[in-house]
Amino acid sequence: MCRDIQFRRLPEIDPAKLMALMNDPEIRRHLPLASGDFGPAECERFVAAKEEMWQQHGFGPWAFVQHGELIGWGGLQPEGDDADVGLILRPQAWGVGRHLYGKIVKFAFEELELDSVIALLPPTRKRGGGLQRLGFEPDGEVVIGGERFVRFRLWRAGLQ
C-alpha cells in the first residue's frame, strides 16, 4: 500500500486536483491559516511559494501521488530557524501518514543533516500523543498569522 506512493513537486500536479484537495472541508478544518476559497489564483500563488522554498532552502513540500491520484502534500517547510514537518492528507490516506513521515524525517536528518525538526499542531488537533510516540517532545507554542499552534520537536540525536 505504501510502496507505490510517489513524491512529486507541486508544479507537476494538476491544479484542479490540488484545489479539490485544499477545498475539502475535512482537510480545511485542520488548516487554521486557510481562509476563503482556494481557487486558481490562490493555487498558483501557493505552488509558487512552495517552489520558492526549494530554491531558497533546498527543501520544501512534495505532492504525494498514489495510483495516479493526489492523496496529499507535505514535507519540510522553513519556519524561522527550524524545519517544520507537515502532512496534509485526504482522510482516506491517513493510514499512510507514518510511512510518509518516516521518509520525510530520513530526508531531514540524513540528507539535509538537520539537528532537529518541528511539528506544529493547530488547536483542532487535540492530542499530540501520536507525535510523542514518534519521539517528538512538547516545545512550547507559537503564533503564526494570528493563530496559535502547539510546537513539538524531534531531535536527531534522540533517534540514534
XYZ file of C-alpha atoms in Angstrom:
160
model
C 0.000 0.000 0.000
C 2.794 2.467 0.849
C 5.375 1.384 -1.696
C 3.502 2.847 -4.638
C 3.386 6.419 -3.319
C 5.351 8.851 -5.438
C 6.859 12.094 -4.153
C 6.423 14.797 -6.795
C 6.946 18.516 -6.860
C 3.763 20.566 -6.663
C 4.093 22.157 -10.147
C 3.723 18.643 -11.612
C 0.209 18.332 -10.149
C -2.976 19.262 -12.000
C -4.149 22.483 -10.288
C -7.754 21.222 -10.295
C -6.720 18.243 -8.157
C -4.805 20.449 -5.750
C -7.738 22.871 -5.497
C -10.138 19.988 -4.766
C -7.841 18.756 -2.001
C -7.370 22.184 -0.461
C -11.106 22.948 -0.527
C -12.087 19.646 1.130
C -13.883 20.637 4.384
C -12.362 17.684 6.258
C -8.895 18.987 5.425
C -9.689 22.691 5.836
C -10.783 22.264 9.431
C -7.145 21.464 10.304
C -5.717 24.413 8.352
C -6.409 27.470 10.506
C -4.366 29.730 8.225
C -6.559 28.866 5.224
C -9.398 31.253 4.544
C -11.782 31.747 1.676
C -11.942 29.673 -1.455
C -8.752 28.076 -2.762
C -9.230 28.938 -6.422
C -6.906 29.168 -9.429
C -5.145 32.371 -8.301
C -4.616 31.035 -4.762
C -3.373 27.723 -6.144
C -0.873 29.444 -8.417
C 0.483 31.574 -5.538
C 0.585 28.539 -3.233
C 2.572 26.410 -5.682
C 4.954 29.285 -6.457
C 5.579 29.913 -2.747
C 6.261 26.238 -2.075
C 8.654 26.008 -5.040
C 10.462 29.100 -3.791
C 11.171 27.202 -0.557
C 13.010 24.564 -2.588
C 15.022 27.258 -4.367
C 15.953 29.150 -1.193
C 16.363 26.341 1.340
C 16.940 23.132 -0.606
C 13.769 21.623 0.833
C 10.049 22.138 0.676
C 6.832 20.188 0.353
C 6.090 17.428 -2.127
C 2.833 16.210 -3.574
C 2.012 12.604 -2.694
C 0.557 10.622 -5.568
C -0.760 7.077 -5.338
C -2.128 5.194 -8.362
C -2.142 8.468 -10.292
C -4.251 10.278 -7.695
C -3.195 13.128 -5.437
C -3.578 11.894 -1.853
C -1.984 14.894 -0.178
C 1.071 17.055 0.171
C 3.681 17.712 2.791
C 7.291 17.545 3.747
C 9.565 20.118 5.290
C 8.915 23.830 5.314
C 11.099 26.539 6.811
C 9.642 28.041 9.968
C 12.046 30.603 11.390
C 15.306 28.741 12.053
C 13.504 25.399 12.059
C 12.223 22.910 9.509
C 8.563 22.102 10.083
C 7.338 18.601 9.211
C 3.818 18.725 7.849
C 1.399 16.295 6.237
C -1.879 17.243 4.622
C -3.599 14.030 3.571
C -7.018 13.060 2.284
C -8.885 11.256 5.071
C -8.757 8.040 3.020
C -4.943 8.253 3.094
C -4.457 8.914 6.797
C -3.161 5.368 7.227
C -0.036 6.127 5.171
C 0.989 9.145 7.231
C 3.531 7.275 9.344
C 5.226 5.867 6.235
C 5.439 9.334 4.659
C 6.647 10.847 7.926
C 9.467 8.283 8.044
C 10.689 9.236 4.587
C 10.479 12.962 5.365
C 12.398 12.636 8.647
C 15.020 10.437 6.988
C 15.479 13.145 4.332
C 15.759 15.824 7.059
C 18.319 14.003 9.169
C 20.316 12.024 6.625
C 20.338 14.210 3.528
C 19.912 17.696 4.987
C 21.772 16.776 8.203
C 19.410 18.828 10.365
C 19.766 18.561 14.135
C 16.023 18.703 14.758
C 12.659 19.180 13.092
C 9.449 20.589 14.495
C 5.795 19.800 14.004
C 3.106 22.401 14.581
C -0.383 21.299 15.543
C -3.372 23.632 15.472
C -5.709 23.539 18.478
C -8.181 21.475 16.418
C -5.724 18.595 16.748
C -6.374 17.989 20.427
C -3.676 15.450 21.100
C -0.006 15.284 20.346
C 0.221 11.683 21.532
C 0.957 10.365 18.059
C 3.865 12.763 17.697
C 5.172 11.885 21.137
C 5.084 8.167 20.283
C 7.307 9.047 17.303
C 9.814 10.726 19.634
C 8.663 14.357 19.431
C 8.755 16.366 22.649
C 6.456 19.283 23.540
C 8.332 22.508 22.767
C 6.006 25.381 23.602
C 3.571 27.293 21.478
C 3.902 29.727 18.594
C 1.559 32.189 16.952
C 1.598 32.352 13.160
C -0.724 34.630 11.240
C -2.648 35.312 14.442
C -3.288 31.596 15.008
C -1.918 29.558 17.916
C -0.030 26.315 17.315
C 1.450 23.786 19.721
C 5.058 23.046 18.753
C 6.713 19.653 19.090
C 10.386 18.942 18.395
C 12.188 15.787 17.279
C 15.948 15.710 17.829
C 18.139 13.686 15.508
C 20.320 12.705 18.469
C 17.286 11.165 20.151
C 16.784 8.756 17.267
C 20.268 7.242 17.369
